Structure formats: C-alpha cells, structure tokens
C-alpha positions as a printed NumPy array, in Angstrom:
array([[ 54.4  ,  -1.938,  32.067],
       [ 53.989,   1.207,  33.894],
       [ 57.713,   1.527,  34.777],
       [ 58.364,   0.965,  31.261],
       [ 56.283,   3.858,  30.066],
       [ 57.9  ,   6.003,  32.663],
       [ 61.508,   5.209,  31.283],
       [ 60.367,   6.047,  28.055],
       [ 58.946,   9.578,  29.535],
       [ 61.916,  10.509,  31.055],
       [ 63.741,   9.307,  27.888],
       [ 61.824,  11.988,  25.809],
       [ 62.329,  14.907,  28.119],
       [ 66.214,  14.115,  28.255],
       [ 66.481,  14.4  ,  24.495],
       [ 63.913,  17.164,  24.099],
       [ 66.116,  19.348,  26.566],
       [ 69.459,  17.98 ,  24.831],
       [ 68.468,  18.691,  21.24 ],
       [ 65.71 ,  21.671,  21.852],
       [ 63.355,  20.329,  19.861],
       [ 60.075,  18.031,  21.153],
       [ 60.172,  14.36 ,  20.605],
       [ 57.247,  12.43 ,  19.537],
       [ 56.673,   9.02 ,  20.171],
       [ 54.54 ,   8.318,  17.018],
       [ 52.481,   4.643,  18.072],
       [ 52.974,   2.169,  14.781],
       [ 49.646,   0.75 ,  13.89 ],
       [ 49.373,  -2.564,  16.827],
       [ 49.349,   0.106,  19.443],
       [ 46.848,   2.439,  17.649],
       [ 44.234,  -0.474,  17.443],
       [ 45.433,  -2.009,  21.134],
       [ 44.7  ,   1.895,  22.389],
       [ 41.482,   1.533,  20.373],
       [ 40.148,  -1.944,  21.72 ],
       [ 41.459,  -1.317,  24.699],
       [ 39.309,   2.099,  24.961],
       [ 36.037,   0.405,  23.331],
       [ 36.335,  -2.713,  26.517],
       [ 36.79 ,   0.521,  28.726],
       [ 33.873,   1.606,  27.203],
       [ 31.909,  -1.924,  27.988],
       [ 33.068,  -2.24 ,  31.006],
       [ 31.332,   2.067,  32.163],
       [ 28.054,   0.712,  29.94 ],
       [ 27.986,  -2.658,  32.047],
       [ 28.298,  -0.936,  35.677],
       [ 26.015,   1.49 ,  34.474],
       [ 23.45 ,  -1.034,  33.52 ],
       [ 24.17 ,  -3.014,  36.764],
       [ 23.664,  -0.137,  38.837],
       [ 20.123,   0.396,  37.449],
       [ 19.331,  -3.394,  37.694],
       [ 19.992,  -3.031,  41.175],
       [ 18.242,  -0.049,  41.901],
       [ 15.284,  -1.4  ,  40.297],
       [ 15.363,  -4.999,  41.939],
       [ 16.133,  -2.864,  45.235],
       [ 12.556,  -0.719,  44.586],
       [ 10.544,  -4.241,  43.405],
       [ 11.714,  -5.667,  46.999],
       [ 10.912,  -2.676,  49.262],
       [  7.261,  -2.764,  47.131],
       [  6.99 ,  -6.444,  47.702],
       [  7.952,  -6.054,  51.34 ],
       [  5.672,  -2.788,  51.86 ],
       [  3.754,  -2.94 ,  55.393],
       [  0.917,  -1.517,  54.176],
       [  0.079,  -3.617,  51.105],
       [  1.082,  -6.33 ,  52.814],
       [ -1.702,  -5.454,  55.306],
       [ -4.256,  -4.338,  53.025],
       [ -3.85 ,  -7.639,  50.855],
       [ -3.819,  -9.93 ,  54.077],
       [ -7.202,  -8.361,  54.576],
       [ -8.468,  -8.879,  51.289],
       [ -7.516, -12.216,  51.756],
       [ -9.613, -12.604,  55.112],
       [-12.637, -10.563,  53.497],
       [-12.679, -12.819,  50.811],
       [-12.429, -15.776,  53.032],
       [-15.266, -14.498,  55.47 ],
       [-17.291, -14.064,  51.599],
       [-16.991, -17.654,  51.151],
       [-17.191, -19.126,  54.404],
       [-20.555, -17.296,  54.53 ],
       [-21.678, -18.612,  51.105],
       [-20.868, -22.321,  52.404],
       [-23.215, -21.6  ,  55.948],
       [-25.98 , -20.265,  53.672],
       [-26.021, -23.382,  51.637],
       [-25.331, -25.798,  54.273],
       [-28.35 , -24.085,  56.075],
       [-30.582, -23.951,  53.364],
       [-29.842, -27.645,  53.061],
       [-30.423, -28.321,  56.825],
       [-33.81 , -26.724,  56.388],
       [-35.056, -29.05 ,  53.432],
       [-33.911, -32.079,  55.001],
       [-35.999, -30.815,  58.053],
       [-39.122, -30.54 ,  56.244],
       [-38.67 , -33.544,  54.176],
       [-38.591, -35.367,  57.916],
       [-41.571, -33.64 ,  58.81 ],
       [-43.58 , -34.916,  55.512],
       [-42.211, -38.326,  56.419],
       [-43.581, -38.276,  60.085],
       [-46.856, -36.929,  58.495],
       [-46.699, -39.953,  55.592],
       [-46.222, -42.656,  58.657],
       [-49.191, -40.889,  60.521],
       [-51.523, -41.2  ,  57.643],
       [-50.237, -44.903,  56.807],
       [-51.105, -45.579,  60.314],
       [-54.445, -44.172,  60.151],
       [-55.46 , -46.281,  57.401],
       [-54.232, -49.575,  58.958],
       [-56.49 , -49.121,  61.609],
       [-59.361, -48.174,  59.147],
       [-58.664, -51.146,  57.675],
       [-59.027, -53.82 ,  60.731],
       [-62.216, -51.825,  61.26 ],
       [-63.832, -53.047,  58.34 ],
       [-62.157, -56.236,  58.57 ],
       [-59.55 , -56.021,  55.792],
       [-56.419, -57.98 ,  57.542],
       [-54.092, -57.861,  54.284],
       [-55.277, -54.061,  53.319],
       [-53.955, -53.13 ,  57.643],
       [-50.601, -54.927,  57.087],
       [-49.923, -53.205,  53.844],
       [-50.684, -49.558,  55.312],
       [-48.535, -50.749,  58.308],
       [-45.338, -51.855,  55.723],
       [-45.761, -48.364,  54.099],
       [-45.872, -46.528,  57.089],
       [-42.207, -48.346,  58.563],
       [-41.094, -47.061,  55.13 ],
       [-41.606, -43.531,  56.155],
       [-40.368, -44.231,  59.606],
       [-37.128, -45.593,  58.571],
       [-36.611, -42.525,  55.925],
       [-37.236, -39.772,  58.761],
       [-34.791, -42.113,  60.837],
       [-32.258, -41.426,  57.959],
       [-33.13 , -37.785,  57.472],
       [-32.921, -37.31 ,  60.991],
       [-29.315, -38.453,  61.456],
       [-28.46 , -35.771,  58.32 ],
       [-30.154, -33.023,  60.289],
       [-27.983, -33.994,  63.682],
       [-24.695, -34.463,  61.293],
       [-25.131, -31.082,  59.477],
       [-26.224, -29.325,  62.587],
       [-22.77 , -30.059,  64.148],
       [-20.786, -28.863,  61.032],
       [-23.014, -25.542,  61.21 ],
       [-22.14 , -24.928,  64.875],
       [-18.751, -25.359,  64.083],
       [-18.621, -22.992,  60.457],
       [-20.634, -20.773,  62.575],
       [-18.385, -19.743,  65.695],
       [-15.704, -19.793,  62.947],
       [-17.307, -16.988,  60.836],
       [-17.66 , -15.483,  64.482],
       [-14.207, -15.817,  64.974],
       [-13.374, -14.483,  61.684],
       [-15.266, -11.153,  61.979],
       [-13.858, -10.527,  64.987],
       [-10.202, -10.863,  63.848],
       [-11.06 ,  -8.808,  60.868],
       [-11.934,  -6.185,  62.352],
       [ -9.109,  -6.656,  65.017],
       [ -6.807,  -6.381,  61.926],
       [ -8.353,  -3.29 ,  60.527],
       [ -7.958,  -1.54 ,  63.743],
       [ -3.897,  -2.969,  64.135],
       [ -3.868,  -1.79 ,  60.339],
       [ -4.091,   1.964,  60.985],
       [ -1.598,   1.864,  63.846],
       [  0.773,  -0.22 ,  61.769],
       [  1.017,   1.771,  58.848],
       [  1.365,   5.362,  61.145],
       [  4.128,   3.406,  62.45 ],
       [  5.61 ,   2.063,  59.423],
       [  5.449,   5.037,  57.525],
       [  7.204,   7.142,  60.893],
       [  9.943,   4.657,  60.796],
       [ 10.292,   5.187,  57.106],
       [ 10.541,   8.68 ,  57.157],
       [ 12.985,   8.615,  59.955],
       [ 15.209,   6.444,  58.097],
       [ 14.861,   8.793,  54.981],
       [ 15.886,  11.365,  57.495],
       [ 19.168,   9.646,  59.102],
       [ 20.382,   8.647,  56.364],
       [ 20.329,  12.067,  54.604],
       [ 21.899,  13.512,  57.798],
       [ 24.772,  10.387,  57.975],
       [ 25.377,  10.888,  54.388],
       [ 24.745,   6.696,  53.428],
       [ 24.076,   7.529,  50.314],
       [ 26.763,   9.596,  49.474],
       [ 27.686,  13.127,  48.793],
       [ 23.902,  14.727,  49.263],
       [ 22.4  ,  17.9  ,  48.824],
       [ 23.267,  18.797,  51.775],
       [ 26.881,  18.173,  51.468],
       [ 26.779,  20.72 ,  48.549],
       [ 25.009,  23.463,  50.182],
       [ 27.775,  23.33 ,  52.776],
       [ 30.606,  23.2  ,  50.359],
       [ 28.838,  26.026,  48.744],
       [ 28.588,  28.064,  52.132],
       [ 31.962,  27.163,  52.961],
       [ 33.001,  28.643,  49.228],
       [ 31.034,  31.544,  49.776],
       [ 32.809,  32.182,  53.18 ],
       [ 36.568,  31.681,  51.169],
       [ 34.762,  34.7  ,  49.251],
       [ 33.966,  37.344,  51.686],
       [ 37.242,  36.261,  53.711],
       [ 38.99 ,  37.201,  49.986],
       [ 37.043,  40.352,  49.677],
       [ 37.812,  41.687,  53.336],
       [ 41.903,  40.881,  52.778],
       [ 41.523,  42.6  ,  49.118],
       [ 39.691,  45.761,  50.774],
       [ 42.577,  45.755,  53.917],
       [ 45.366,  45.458,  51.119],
       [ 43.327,  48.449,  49.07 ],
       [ 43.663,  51.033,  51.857],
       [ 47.316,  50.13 ,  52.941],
       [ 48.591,  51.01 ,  49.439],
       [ 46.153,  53.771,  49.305],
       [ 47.496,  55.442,  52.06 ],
       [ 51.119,  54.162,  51.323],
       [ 50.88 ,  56.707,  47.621],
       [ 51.815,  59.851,  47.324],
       [ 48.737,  61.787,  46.989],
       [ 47.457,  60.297,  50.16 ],
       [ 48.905,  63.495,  52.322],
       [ 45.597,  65.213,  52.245],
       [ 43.592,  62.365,  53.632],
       [ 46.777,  62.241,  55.822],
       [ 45.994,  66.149,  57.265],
       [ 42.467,  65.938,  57.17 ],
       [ 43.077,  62.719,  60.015],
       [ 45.141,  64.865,  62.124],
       [ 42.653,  67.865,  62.285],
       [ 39.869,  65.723,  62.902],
       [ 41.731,  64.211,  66.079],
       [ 42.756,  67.698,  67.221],
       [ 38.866,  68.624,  67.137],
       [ 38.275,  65.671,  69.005],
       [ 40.859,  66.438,  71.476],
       [ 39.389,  70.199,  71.804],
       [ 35.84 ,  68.395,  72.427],
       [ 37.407,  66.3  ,  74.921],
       [ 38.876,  69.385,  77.063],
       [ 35.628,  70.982,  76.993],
       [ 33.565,  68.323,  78.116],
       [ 36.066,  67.553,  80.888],
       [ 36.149,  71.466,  82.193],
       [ 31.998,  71.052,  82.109],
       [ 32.857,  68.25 ,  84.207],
       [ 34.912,  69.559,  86.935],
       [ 32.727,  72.956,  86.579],
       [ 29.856,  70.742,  87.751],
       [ 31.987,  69.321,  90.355],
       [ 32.493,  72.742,  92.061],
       [ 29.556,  73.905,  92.36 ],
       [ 28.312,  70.491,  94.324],
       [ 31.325,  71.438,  96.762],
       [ 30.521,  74.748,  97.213],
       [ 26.46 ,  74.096,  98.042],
       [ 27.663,  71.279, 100.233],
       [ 29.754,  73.219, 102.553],
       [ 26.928,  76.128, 102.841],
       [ 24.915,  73.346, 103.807],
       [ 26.882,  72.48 , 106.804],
       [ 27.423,  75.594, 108.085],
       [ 23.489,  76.046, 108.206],
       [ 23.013,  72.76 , 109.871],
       [ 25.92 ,  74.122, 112.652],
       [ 23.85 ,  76.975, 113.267],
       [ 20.313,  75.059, 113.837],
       [ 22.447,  72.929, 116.073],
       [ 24.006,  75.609, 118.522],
       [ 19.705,  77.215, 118.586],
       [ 19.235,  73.883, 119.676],
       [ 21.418,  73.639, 122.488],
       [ 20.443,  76.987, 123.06 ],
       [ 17.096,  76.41 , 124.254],
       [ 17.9  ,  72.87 , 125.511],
       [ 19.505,  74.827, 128.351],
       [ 17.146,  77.724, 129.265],
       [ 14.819,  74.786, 129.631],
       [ 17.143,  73.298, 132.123],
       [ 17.558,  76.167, 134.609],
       [ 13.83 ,  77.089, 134.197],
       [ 13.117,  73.713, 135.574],
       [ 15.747,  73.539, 137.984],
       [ 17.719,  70.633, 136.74 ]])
C-alpha cells in the first residue's frame, strides 16, 4: 500500500511539471469515510494508551503504598499491641478466676472443719446417727476442695505459661519499636537514593535535567553565534571605505608605542652605565687599601727581623 501511494506521488509531480498546472487527487467518498474511521480508531487507540498509562501508574503507586516499610512496620506493631491488649485481658480473667476458686477451697476446708467438729459433739452426748451424718457432710466438703483443688493446679499451669508469654511479648515489642526507627532511616535513605540515581541515569526518561543541559548547550550555540557575528562585523568594517581613519589612527598609536619603547630602553641602558662606572671606582679603591696593606705588612717584617 505504501509503494502504491508513492507511484501515485510521483505520478502527480510528473504531470504537474508536464502540464504546469497542480494536480489534485480529489478522494471519492469510501476513502473520505475510510480516512475518517481510520482517524477516529487512531484516536481510540492515543485515548486507550493514555488510559493504560494512568492505570499503571496508579496500580504502580497502590503497590509501593501496600509494600511501604514503614506502614508495614507500624501496622505489624499495632498488631502486636493489640495482641499484648488481649493476651493481658485473658491473664486478668483467668487470674481473677484462679483467685475465686481459691477461696471457694478455703470455705470448703473450713465447711469440713466445722462438720467435723460437730461429729465429735455429737458422740459426746451420745448421738451415734447425728456423728455419722456430720461426718457424711463433712466428706462432701472434702471431696469438693479435692475438685477445686485440681482447678487451682490446672489453671495455675496455663497462667505460668500466658504469663512468660506476655513477658515474651513485651519484650519483642519493644525490640520492634527500637528495629522500627532504624528501619525506616534506612528505608527512607535507600529511597531517596534511588530517587536520586535514577534522576541522574535518566530511567525515567528525558528529565529536568536533560533540559537544563539542552538549554545550556543552546545557550552556548548562542554566544558562539554572537562572537562569529561580532568577528564578521569588524572584518567588513574595516574592509569599507571610510574605515581609513580608524586605519591612521592604528598606525600613530603604534608609532607612539614604538617612541615609548625607545625611551624606556635608553632609561634602561642609562641605568646600566652608571652601575659600570661605580663598579670600576670601586675596584680601584679596594687596589689601593690593598697595596697600604702590604705596605705595612712589610715594615712589620723588618722591624721584627723576619
């Protein structure tokens, strides 16, 4: 199909640059409405990957919430408070329950004592059947302490237990709260680095940062422009025809700097000269002091003998 539209291109220029006048393919009315539906599916199709392209940009932020370390931290201990809440609700109950079952033992043993009291009183004053009676209801109360007993020992094993594991349970709490803090500096550092590489590795895309280069970059091109159109500027400016004065005023301004020159140089070897000069007076007065020296060296000689 695209070969054939090409043909029919070339077709069109041929006979436009044959006959000198344009030739216009005018579409009959199937290709007007194919053009049409085939925009409006165009159109569909930019809507759908739009639409797509949010769906997964929100799905993509709903994960990284649901997968946050730090409310997946704070909600585990939540979880463990609330656990700790209960499991001390269940030890205050099951405590409260040890203690009544304690005290109803300890009315039994008193009921049995009594019952056993009277029984004697009984044989005392010679009443056989009244004795055995106080004796049946004081095995009564025996047998129910018995029975409350083995509750107490049952209940006091299952409180032993629920209590090391409330121990255990603070302790890992606040274990956790302590990892918690250290977790979340460290989460959050790792986050921020990633934020950082991938704005520097350009993941994402063309960034910000990708512009402001292209824009210094553009801005460079620029000056780069300016300083070729400001070289170009003075080449023709000197290049025209009233550029001669400019062209004298350059050549009197180098002779002046040529007549500075020559001065400074003659100061120079002026300077020079005079050094010499006080050097060699120098010398000859050193001579001198010399030759008094040896002078005297020798007088001092033949007074002495030597």
């Amino acid at each position: 199909m695209t070969r054939f539209h090409n043909a029919i291109a070339i077709f069109c220029l041929a006979l436009t640059a044959s006959t000198g006048q344009a030739f216009v393919v005018r579409p009959n009315h199937q290709q007007q409405s194919l053009a049409r539906s085939h925009s409006n599916v165009v159109l569909h199709m930019n809507l759908f990957d739009r639409f797509t392209r949010v769906a997964k940009s929100n799905l993509n932020n709903i994960l990284k919430n649901l997968e946050d370390p730090e409310k997946i931290m704070t909600q585990a201990l939540e979880d463990m408070q609330n656990d700790l809440v209960k499991i001390r609700q269940s030890y205050a109950e099951i405590t409260a329950t040890q203690r009544r079952l304690m005290k109803q033992k300890e009315q039994c043993d008193a009921m049995a004592n009594d019952w056993y009291q009277r029984a004697q009183l009984a044989l005392q004053k010679g009443n056989e059947e009244l004795a055995k009676e106080a004796l049946t209801r004081r095995q009564q109360q025996i047998d129910e302490a018995t029975n409350l007993q083995a509750q107490i020992d049952a209940q006091a094993s299952a409180i032993d237990k629920l209590y090391e594991g409330m121990q255990m349970l603070e302790k890992r709490i606040l274990e956790s709260k302590s990892k918690k803090d250290q977790m979340v500096a460290r989460a959050r550092t790792a986050q921020s680095t990633q934020k950082v590489n991938d704005m520097m590795s350009g993941i994402s895309g063309k960034t910000s940062m990708d512009a402001f280069t292209r824009m210094e970059e553009k801005v460079e091109a620029l000056e780069a422009a300016a300083e070729v159109s400001a070289e170009m500027g003075s080449i023709n400016g000197n290049m025209l025809p009233g550029s001669a004065a400019s062209s004298v005023e350059a050549q009197f301004k180098a002779l002046e700097a040529a007549s500075e020159v020559d001065a400074e140089l003659a100061k120079l070897k002026g300077l020079l000269g005079s050094s010499s000069s006080a050097s060699s007076s120098s010398s000859t007065t050193s001579a001198a002091k010399n030759a008094e020296i040896d002078d005297e060296l020798e007088k001092m000689k033949k007074e002495a003998g030597l």
